[in-house]
């Protein structure tokens, strides 16, 4: 089943546009446009379908595949070229809330499976945070685990803003949602391949195909707990290196002594 006729009626009415106005915008007769809405099985040609999708700010695929009428009042629908639909949460005034994706395996596995499901997005923890000083766009918070992006510690929260593939800037840090994982890395674009780079040099770069990535979230803020002990200072590092050097010298001296002893 496709939802084309049903969606055209719903989206037009939601936009406050009449059939006459839609027909005029598309350079069609009213009867021609009305046939697209009236379950008569008439499908617009590709050029017309593209113009309709552009007017409603949705993808052409979603007009057939997504039932827009079932979305609740607490969901806003945003469409990108790489997603059929992208639900976010809003409060009663229409202000977008920030959904939080915890670092535990269950939460992240759920996100990978259901990030396009409005009911799942509604179940995520949320915060109402005034982010007027940041660039506009949908925002989400992801908790990270592991030390691949040190000095940003494990269990920190990354505030990200939704971006498309075309908006990716090389060497900036992003939350990357692939078919199988949620990663926090710097990105370098190379044709149809992305190189994901850790700030911790102990972790080698990894490649992923662009068509395996479902979402990009540009990291714009790090939220982390206050360390329980002071950070390592330059003096601490110097003392550690000096101690290590002394131990190495002791080992070398011992080896030289052994090699100098006569064979028996």
PDB file of C-alpha atoms in Angstrom:
ATOM      1  CA  UNK A   1       0.000   0.000   0.000  1.00  0.00           C
ATOM      2  CA  UNK A   2       1.207   3.517  -0.778  1.00  0.00           C
ATOM      3  CA  UNK A   3       0.032   6.677   0.953  1.00  0.00           C
ATOM      4  CA  UNK A   4       0.320   9.152  -1.907  1.00  0.00           C
ATOM      5  CA  UNK A   5      -3.292  10.375  -2.199  1.00  0.00           C
ATOM      6  CA  UNK A   6      -3.782  10.373   1.581  1.00  0.00           C
ATOM      7  CA  UNK A   7      -0.549  12.307   2.132  1.00  0.00           C
ATOM      8  CA  UNK A   8      -1.271  14.877  -0.565  1.00  0.00           C
ATOM      9  CA  UNK A   9      -4.609  15.703   1.064  1.00  0.00           C
ATOM     10  CA  UNK A  10      -3.124  15.849   4.548  1.00  0.00           C
ATOM     11  CA  UNK A  11      -0.015  17.880   3.694  1.00  0.00           C
ATOM     12  CA  UNK A  12      -1.954  20.355   1.577  1.00  0.00           C
ATOM     13  CA  UNK A  13      -4.483  20.980   4.336  1.00  0.00           C
ATOM     14  CA  UNK A  14      -1.741  21.237   6.950  1.00  0.00           C
ATOM     15  CA  UNK A  15      -0.092  23.862   4.782  1.00  0.00           C
ATOM     16  CA  UNK A  16      -3.390  25.721   4.419  1.00  0.00           C
ATOM     17  CA  UNK A  17      -3.416  25.495   0.629  1.00  0.00           C
ATOM     18  CA  UNK A  18      -6.452  24.837  -1.570  1.00  0.00           C
ATOM     19  CA  UNK A  19      -6.562  22.465  -4.509  1.00  0.00           C
ATOM     20  CA  UNK A  20      -6.869  25.467  -6.831  1.00  0.00           C
ATOM     21  CA  UNK A  21      -3.712  26.994  -5.368  1.00  0.00           C
ATOM     22  CA  UNK A  22      -1.805  23.721  -5.608  1.00  0.00           C
ATOM     23  CA  UNK A  23      -2.845  23.296  -9.226  1.00  0.00           C
ATOM     24  CA  UNK A  24      -1.751  26.850 -10.038  1.00  0.00           C
ATOM     25  CA  UNK A  25       1.597  26.368  -8.297  1.00  0.00           C
ATOM     26  CA  UNK A  26       2.195  23.217 -10.322  1.00  0.00           C
ATOM     27  CA  UNK A  27       0.875  24.680 -13.587  1.00  0.00           C
ATOM     28  CA  UNK A  28      -1.888  22.061 -13.722  1.00  0.00           C
ATOM     29  CA  UNK A  29      -5.631  22.025 -14.165  1.00  0.00           C
ATOM     30  CA  UNK A  30      -7.490  21.698 -10.868  1.00  0.00           C
ATOM     31  CA  UNK A  31      -9.105  18.457 -12.048  1.00  0.00           C
ATOM     32  CA  UNK A  32      -5.678  16.969 -12.793  1.00  0.00           C
ATOM     33  CA  UNK A  33      -4.314  17.773  -9.367  1.00  0.00           C
ATOM     34  CA  UNK A  34      -7.554  16.665  -7.683  1.00  0.00           C
ATOM     35  CA  UNK A  35      -7.209  13.256  -9.338  1.00  0.00           C
ATOM     36  CA  UNK A  36      -3.918  12.759  -7.476  1.00  0.00           C
ATOM     37  CA  UNK A  37      -5.721  13.253  -4.147  1.00  0.00           C
ATOM     38  CA  UNK A  38      -8.891  11.309  -4.908  1.00  0.00           C
ATOM     39  CA  UNK A  39      -7.624   7.709  -4.797  1.00  0.00           C
ATOM     40  CA  UNK A  40      -8.175   7.343  -8.544  1.00  0.00           C
ATOM     41  CA  UNK A  41      -4.811   5.680  -9.019  1.00  0.00           C
ATOM     42  CA  UNK A  42      -3.325   8.614 -10.893  1.00  0.00           C
ATOM     43  CA  UNK A  43       0.352   9.103 -10.109  1.00  0.00           C
ATOM     44  CA  UNK A  44       1.989  12.423 -10.982  1.00  0.00           C
ATOM     45  CA  UNK A  45       4.846  12.338 -13.501  1.00  0.00           C
ATOM     46  CA  UNK A  46       8.314  12.611 -11.987  1.00  0.00           C
ATOM     47  CA  UNK A  47       8.662  16.335 -12.697  1.00  0.00           C
ATOM     48  CA  UNK A  48       5.343  17.109 -10.991  1.00  0.00           C
ATOM     49  CA  UNK A  49       6.098  14.776  -8.097  1.00  0.00           C
ATOM     50  CA  UNK A  50       9.412  16.536  -7.542  1.00  0.00           C
ATOM     51  CA  UNK A  51       7.653  19.920  -7.451  1.00  0.00           C
ATOM     52  CA  UNK A  52       5.051  18.626  -4.973  1.00  0.00           C
ATOM     53  CA  UNK A  53       7.730  17.179  -2.668  1.00  0.00           C
ATOM     54  CA  UNK A  54       9.634  20.468  -2.810  1.00  0.00           C
ATOM     55  CA  UNK A  55       6.539  22.486  -1.901  1.00  0.00           C
ATOM     56  CA  UNK A  56       5.829  20.288   1.130  1.00  0.00           C
ATOM     57  CA  UNK A  57       9.552  20.048   2.016  1.00  0.00           C
ATOM     58  CA  UNK A  58       9.537  16.235   2.027  1.00  0.00           C
ATOM     59  CA  UNK A  59      11.234  13.538  -0.031  1.00  0.00           C
ATOM     60  CA  UNK A  60       9.438  12.034  -3.016  1.00  0.00           C
ATOM     61  CA  UNK A  61       9.876   8.540  -1.539  1.00  0.00           C
ATOM     62  CA  UNK A  62       8.198   9.525   1.715  1.00  0.00           C
ATOM     63  CA  UNK A  63       5.040  10.633  -0.110  1.00  0.00           C
ATOM     64  CA  UNK A  64       4.516   6.968  -0.987  1.00  0.00           C
ATOM     65  CA  UNK A  65       6.060   5.220   2.018  1.00  0.00           C
ATOM     66  CA  UNK A  66       5.255   7.310   5.116  1.00  0.00           C
ATOM     67  CA  UNK A  67       1.768   7.796   6.513  1.00  0.00           C
ATOM     68  CA  UNK A  68       2.017  11.416   7.638  1.00  0.00           C
ATOM     69  CA  UNK A  69      -1.447  11.357   9.190  1.00  0.00           C
ATOM     70  CA  UNK A  70      -0.410   9.057  12.058  1.00  0.00           C
ATOM     71  CA  UNK A  71       2.246  11.380  13.476  1.00  0.00           C
ATOM     72  CA  UNK A  72       1.266  12.723  16.878  1.00  0.00           C
ATOM     73  CA  UNK A  73       1.134  16.360  17.908  1.00  0.00           C
ATOM     74  CA  UNK A  74       4.405  15.926  19.819  1.00  0.00           C
ATOM     75  CA  UNK A  75       6.332  15.025  16.654  1.00  0.00           C
ATOM     76  CA  UNK A  76       7.847  17.274  14.054  1.00  0.00           C
ATOM     77  CA  UNK A  77       8.789  15.688  10.755  1.00  0.00           C
ATOM     78  CA  UNK A  78      11.953  16.692   8.966  1.00  0.00           C
ATOM     79  CA  UNK A  79      13.074  15.074   5.754  1.00  0.00           C
ATOM     80  CA  UNK A  80      16.561  14.681   4.324  1.00  0.00           C
ATOM     81  CA  UNK A  81      17.857  12.986   1.199  1.00  0.00           C
ATOM     82  CA  UNK A  82      19.254  10.082   3.237  1.00  0.00           C
ATOM     83  CA  UNK A  83      16.297   9.416   5.534  1.00  0.00           C
ATOM     84  CA  UNK A  84      12.678   8.728   4.754  1.00  0.00           C
ATOM     85  CA  UNK A  85      11.743  10.671   7.845  1.00  0.00           C
ATOM     86  CA  UNK A  86      13.351  12.130  10.915  1.00  0.00           C
ATOM     87  CA  UNK A  87      11.209  12.595  14.015  1.00  0.00           C
ATOM     88  CA  UNK A  88      12.133  14.978  16.811  1.00  0.00           C
ATOM     89  CA  UNK A  89      10.400  15.924  20.058  1.00  0.00           C
ATOM     90  CA  UNK A  90       8.711  19.241  20.779  1.00  0.00           C
ATOM     91  CA  UNK A  91       6.958  20.665  23.817  1.00  0.00           C
ATOM     92  CA  UNK A  92       3.402  22.005  23.924  1.00  0.00           C
ATOM     93  CA  UNK A  93       4.563  25.359  22.549  1.00  0.00           C
ATOM     94  CA  UNK A  94       6.242  23.751  19.541  1.00  0.00           C
ATOM     95  CA  UNK A  95       9.767  24.320  20.885  1.00  0.00           C
ATOM     96  CA  UNK A  96      12.069  21.453  20.013  1.00  0.00           C
ATOM     97  CA  UNK A  97      13.319  19.418  22.976  1.00  0.00           C
ATOM     98  CA  UNK A  98      16.748  17.785  23.008  1.00  0.00           C
ATOM     99  CA  UNK A  99      16.635  13.992  23.047  1.00  0.00           C
ATOM    100  CA  UNK A 100      19.411  12.202  24.961  1.00  0.00           C
ATOM    101  CA  UNK A 101      20.853   8.854  23.819  1.00  0.00           C
ATOM    102  CA  UNK A 102      22.684   7.141  26.736  1.00  0.00           C
ATOM    103  CA  UNK A 103      25.895   5.158  26.190  1.00  0.00           C
ATOM    104  CA  UNK A 104      24.607   1.809  27.442  1.00  0.00           C
ATOM    105  CA  UNK A 105      24.360  -1.000  24.867  1.00  0.00           C
ATOM    106  CA  UNK A 106      20.590  -1.374  25.113  1.00  0.00           C
ATOM    107  CA  UNK A 107      19.932   2.316  24.476  1.00  0.00           C
ATOM    108  CA  UNK A 108      22.316   2.559  21.534  1.00  0.00           C
ATOM    109  CA  UNK A 109      21.083  -0.686  19.982  1.00  0.00           C
ATOM    110  CA  UNK A 110      17.541   0.668  20.276  1.00  0.00           C
ATOM    111  CA  UNK A 111      18.569   3.904  18.587  1.00  0.00           C
ATOM    112  CA  UNK A 112      20.190   2.052  15.677  1.00  0.00           C
ATOM    113  CA  UNK A 113      17.005   0.072  15.098  1.00  0.00           C
ATOM    114  CA  UNK A 114      14.373   2.717  15.767  1.00  0.00           C
ATOM    115  CA  UNK A 115      15.781   6.233  15.257  1.00  0.00           C
ATOM    116  CA  UNK A 116      13.110   6.858  12.599  1.00  0.00           C
ATOM    117  CA  UNK A 117      10.265   5.654  14.845  1.00  0.00           C
ATOM    118  CA  UNK A 118       8.398   8.563  16.500  1.00  0.00           C
ATOM    119  CA  UNK A 119       7.266   6.357  19.404  1.00  0.00           C
ATOM    120  CA  UNK A 120      10.886   5.397  20.161  1.00  0.00           C
ATOM    121  CA  UNK A 121      12.070   9.016  20.008  1.00  0.00           C
ATOM    122  CA  UNK A 122       9.279   9.926  22.455  1.00  0.00           C
ATOM    123  CA  UNK A 123      10.690   7.339  24.899  1.00  0.00           C
ATOM    124  CA  UNK A 124      14.171   8.915  25.057  1.00  0.00           C
ATOM    125  CA  UNK A 125      15.167  11.174  27.981  1.00  0.00           C
ATOM    126  CA  UNK A 126      14.767  14.855  27.093  1.00  0.00           C
ATOM    127  CA  UNK A 127      15.948  18.227  28.252  1.00  0.00           C
ATOM    128  CA  UNK A 128      14.675  21.711  27.542  1.00  0.00           C
ATOM    129  CA  UNK A 129      17.796  23.765  26.969  1.00  0.00           C
ATOM    130  CA  UNK A 130      17.948  27.251  25.479  1.00  0.00           C
ATOM    131  CA  UNK A 131      20.569  26.985  22.733  1.00  0.00           C
ATOM    132  CA  UNK A 132      19.843  30.242  20.992  1.00  0.00           C
ATOM    133  CA  UNK A 133      23.545  31.087  20.699  1.00  0.00           C
ATOM    134  CA  UNK A 134      24.213  28.038  18.525  1.00  0.00           C
ATOM    135  CA  UNK A 135      23.423  27.619  14.846  1.00  0.00           C
ATOM    136  CA  UNK A 136      19.888  26.586  14.016  1.00  0.00           C
ATOM    137  CA  UNK A 137      18.980  22.973  13.359  1.00  0.00           C
ATOM    138  CA  UNK A 138      17.803  19.878  15.205  1.00  0.00           C
ATOM    139  CA  UNK A 139      20.042  18.920  18.115  1.00  0.00           C
ATOM    140  CA  UNK A 140      20.553  15.702  20.035  1.00  0.00           C
ATOM    141  CA  UNK A 141      22.827  14.577  22.880  1.00  0.00           C
ATOM    142  CA  UNK A 142      24.800  11.325  22.702  1.00  0.00           C
ATOM    143  CA  UNK A 143      26.745   9.823  25.581  1.00  0.00           C
ATOM    144  CA  UNK A 144      30.069   8.301  24.513  1.00  0.00           C
ATOM    145  CA  UNK A 145      32.054   5.390  25.951  1.00  0.00           C
ATOM    146  CA  UNK A 146      35.731   4.559  25.585  1.00  0.00           C
ATOM    147  CA  UNK A 147      38.952   6.546  25.326  1.00  0.00           C
ATOM    148  CA  UNK A 148      39.358   6.883  21.552  1.00  0.00           C
ATOM    149  CA  UNK A 149      38.684  10.639  21.679  1.00  0.00           C
ATOM    150  CA  UNK A 150      40.820  11.577  24.680  1.00  0.00           C
ATOM    151  CA  UNK A 151      41.223  14.107  26.222  1.00  0.00           C
ATOM    152  CA  UNK A 152      37.402  13.949  26.052  1.00  0.00           C
ATOM    153  CA  UNK A 153      36.757  11.236  28.662  1.00  0.00           C
ATOM    154  CA  UNK A 154      34.490   8.237  28.476  1.00  0.00           C
ATOM    155  CA  UNK A 155      30.878   8.805  29.615  1.00  0.00           C
ATOM    156  CA  UNK A 156      30.915  12.426  28.425  1.00  0.00           C
ATOM    157  CA  UNK A 157      27.860  13.774  26.621  1.00  0.00           C
ATOM    158  CA  UNK A 158      28.225  15.264  23.139  1.00  0.00           C
ATOM    159  CA  UNK A 159      25.731  17.855  21.959  1.00  0.00           C
ATOM    160  CA  UNK A 160      25.366  17.499  18.212  1.00  0.00           C
ATOM    161  CA  UNK A 161      23.514  19.371  15.486  1.00  0.00           C
ATOM    162  CA  UNK A 162      22.011  17.415  12.584  1.00  0.00           C
ATOM    163  CA  UNK A 163      23.951  17.657   9.316  1.00  0.00           C
ATOM    164  CA  UNK A 164      23.710  16.112   5.874  1.00  0.00           C
ATOM    165  CA  UNK A 165      26.555  14.427   4.004  1.00  0.00           C
ATOM    166  CA  UNK A 166      26.943  17.495   1.823  1.00  0.00           C
ATOM    167  CA  UNK A 167      27.452  19.690   4.920  1.00  0.00           C
ATOM    168  CA  UNK A 168      30.293  17.605   6.357  1.00  0.00           C
ATOM    169  CA  UNK A 169      33.487  19.622   6.934  1.00  0.00           C
ATOM    170  CA  UNK A 170      36.761  17.697   6.944  1.00  0.00           C
ATOM    171  CA  UNK A 171      38.535  17.202  10.285  1.00  0.00           C
ATOM    172  CA  UNK A 172      35.563  18.296  12.394  1.00  0.00           C
ATOM    173  CA  UNK A 173      34.203  15.914  15.031  1.00  0.00           C
ATOM    174  CA  UNK A 174      30.842  14.226  14.496  1.00  0.00           C
ATOM    175  CA  UNK A 175      28.607  11.633  16.016  1.00  0.00           C
ATOM    176  CA  UNK A 176      28.302   9.155  13.137  1.00  0.00           C
ATOM    177  CA  UNK A 177      25.339   6.770  13.138  1.00  0.00           C
ATOM    178  CA  UNK A 178      26.065   3.854  10.811  1.00  0.00           C
ATOM    179  CA  UNK A 179      24.032   0.751  10.066  1.00  0.00           C
ATOM    180  CA  UNK A 180      25.799  -1.022  12.951  1.00  0.00           C
ATOM    181  CA  UNK A 181      27.257   1.477  15.396  1.00  0.00           C
ATOM    182  CA  UNK A 182      27.259   4.959  16.915  1.00  0.00           C
ATOM    183  CA  UNK A 183      30.728   6.502  16.696  1.00  0.00           C
ATOM    184  CA  UNK A 184      32.327   9.754  17.819  1.00  0.00           C
ATOM    185  CA  UNK A 185      35.120  10.613  15.388  1.00  0.00           C
ATOM    186  CA  UNK A 186      36.644  13.258  13.183  1.00  0.00           C
ATOM    187  CA  UNK A 187      35.703  12.862   9.535  1.00  0.00           C
ATOM    188  CA  UNK A 188      37.653  13.145   6.316  1.00  0.00           C
ATOM    189  CA  UNK A 189      35.611  12.737   3.137  1.00  0.00           C
ATOM    190  CA  UNK A 190      37.165  10.831   0.261  1.00  0.00           C
ATOM    191  CA  UNK A 191      34.764  10.349  -2.656  1.00  0.00           C
ATOM    192  CA  UNK A 192      32.228   7.745  -1.478  1.00  0.00           C
ATOM    193  CA  UNK A 193      34.306   6.727   1.547  1.00  0.00           C
ATOM    194  CA  UNK A 194      34.648   8.388   4.931  1.00  0.00           C
ATOM    195  CA  UNK A 195      37.787   8.159   7.019  1.00  0.00           C
ATOM    196  CA  UNK A 196      36.899   8.202  10.724  1.00  0.00           C
ATOM    197  CA  UNK A 197      39.793   9.448  12.851  1.00  0.00           C
ATOM    198  CA  UNK A 198      40.246   9.253  16.620  1.00  0.00           C
ATOM    199  CA  UNK A 199      41.969  12.013  18.606  1.00  0.00           C
ATOM    200  CA  UNK A 200      43.728   9.264  20.557  1.00  0.00           C
ATOM    201  CA  UNK A 201      46.569   8.196  18.233  1.00  0.00           C
ATOM    202  CA  UNK A 202      46.529   4.678  19.708  1.00  0.00           C
ATOM    203  CA  UNK A 203      43.402   4.035  17.638  1.00  0.00           C
ATOM    204  CA  UNK A 204      43.971   3.674  13.877  1.00  0.00           C
ATOM    205  CA  UNK A 205      41.621   5.428  11.425  1.00  0.00           C
ATOM    206  CA  UNK A 206      38.766   3.372  10.070  1.00  0.00           C
ATOM    207  CA  UNK A 207      36.946   3.605   6.761  1.00  0.00           C
ATOM    208  CA  UNK A 208      33.216   3.430   6.219  1.00  0.00           C
ATOM    209  CA  UNK A 209      31.195   3.779   3.036  1.00  0.00           C
ATOM    210  CA  UNK A 210      29.065   6.906   2.912  1.00  0.00           C
ATOM    211  CA  UNK A 211      25.951   4.892   2.037  1.00  0.00           C
ATOM    212  CA  UNK A 212      26.320   2.967   5.319  1.00  0.00           C
ATOM    213  CA  UNK A 213      25.910   6.151   7.374  1.00  0.00           C
ATOM    214  CA  UNK A 214      22.381   7.046   8.446  1.00  0.00           C
ATOM    215  CA  UNK A 215      22.988  10.240  10.422  1.00  0.00           C
ATOM    216  CA  UNK A 216      25.668  12.856  11.056  1.00  0.00           C
ATOM    217  CA  UNK A 217      25.637  15.063  14.159  1.00  0.00           C
ATOM    218  CA  UNK A 218      28.262  17.813  14.238  1.00  0.00           C
ATOM    219  CA  UNK A 219      29.731  18.019  17.758  1.00  0.00           C
ATOM    220  CA  UNK A 220      29.257  21.528  19.118  1.00  0.00           C
ATOM    221  CA  UNK A 221      29.612  21.046  22.889  1.00  0.00           C
ATOM    222  CA  UNK A 222      31.009  18.526  25.362  1.00  0.00           C
ATOM    223  CA  UNK A 223      29.286  17.971  28.707  1.00  0.00           C
ATOM    224  CA  UNK A 224      31.287  15.984  31.258  1.00  0.00           C
ATOM    225  CA  UNK A 225      31.613  15.379  34.978  1.00  0.00           C
ATOM    226  CA  UNK A 226      34.260  17.163  37.040  1.00  0.00           C
ATOM    227  CA  UNK A 227      37.265  14.816  37.394  1.00  0.00           C
ATOM    228  CA  UNK A 228      37.562  13.160  40.826  1.00  0.00           C
ATOM    229  CA  UNK A 229      41.307  13.971  40.876  1.00  0.00           C
ATOM    230  CA  UNK A 230      43.416  16.717  39.301  1.00  0.00           C
ATOM    231  CA  UNK A 231      44.519  16.296  35.733  1.00  0.00           C
ATOM    232  CA  UNK A 232      48.114  15.198  35.148  1.00  0.00           C
ATOM    233  CA  UNK A 233      50.406  18.237  35.132  1.00  0.00           C
ATOM    234  CA  UNK A 234      53.540  18.901  33.118  1.00  0.00           C
ATOM    235  CA  UNK A 235      55.562  18.387  36.343  1.00  0.00           C
ATOM    236  CA  UNK A 236      53.957  14.953  36.837  1.00  0.00           C
ATOM    237  CA  UNK A 237      54.841  13.961  33.280  1.00  0.00           C
ATOM    238  CA  UNK A 238      58.426  15.196  33.711  1.00  0.00           C
ATOM    239  CA  UNK A 239      58.865  13.254  36.960  1.00  0.00           C
ATOM    240  CA  UNK A 240      57.444  10.103  35.356  1.00  0.00           C
ATOM    241  CA  UNK A 241      59.785  10.399  32.383  1.00  0.00           C
ATOM    242  CA  UNK A 242      62.759  11.070  34.664  1.00  0.00           C
ATOM    243  CA  UNK A 243      61.937   8.004  36.762  1.00  0.00           C
ATOM    244  CA  UNK A 244      61.540   5.875  33.631  1.00  0.00           C
ATOM    245  CA  UNK A 245      64.880   7.147  32.277  1.00  0.00           C
ATOM    246  CA  UNK A 246      66.645   6.244  35.528  1.00  0.00           C
ATOM    247  CA  UNK A 247      65.224   2.714  35.418  1.00  0.00           C
ATOM    248  CA  UNK A 248      66.280   2.296  31.771  1.00  0.00           C
ATOM    249  CA  UNK A 249      69.798   3.450  32.664  1.00  0.00           C
ATOM    250  CA  UNK A 250      69.934   0.934  35.530  1.00  0.00           C
ATOM    251  CA  UNK A 251      68.979  -1.884  33.161  1.00  0.00           C
ATOM    252  CA  UNK A 252      71.562  -0.769  30.568  1.00  0.00           C
ATOM    253  CA  UNK A 253      74.299  -0.563  33.228  1.00  0.00           C
ATOM    254  CA  UNK A 254      73.434  -4.044  34.434  1.00  0.00           C
ATOM    255  CA  UNK A 255      73.585  -5.406  30.864  1.00  0.00           C
ATOM    256  CA  UNK A 256      76.966  -3.726  30.320  1.00  0.00           C
ATOM    257  CA  UNK A 257      78.274  -5.256  33.548  1.00  0.00           C
ATOM    258  CA  UNK A 258      77.142  -8.716  32.511  1.00  0.00           C
ATOM    259  CA  UNK A 259      78.706  -8.409  29.050  1.00  0.00           C
ATOM    260  CA  UNK A 260      82.018  -7.231  30.601  1.00  0.00           C
ATOM    261  CA  UNK A 261      82.316 -10.254  32.913  1.00  0.00           C
ATOM    262  CA  UNK A 262      84.709 -12.976  31.624  1.00  0.00           C
ATOM    263  CA  UNK A 263      83.195 -16.161  30.244  1.00  0.00           C
ATOM    264  CA  UNK A 264      83.618 -19.197  32.488  1.00  0.00           C
TER     265      UNK A 264
END
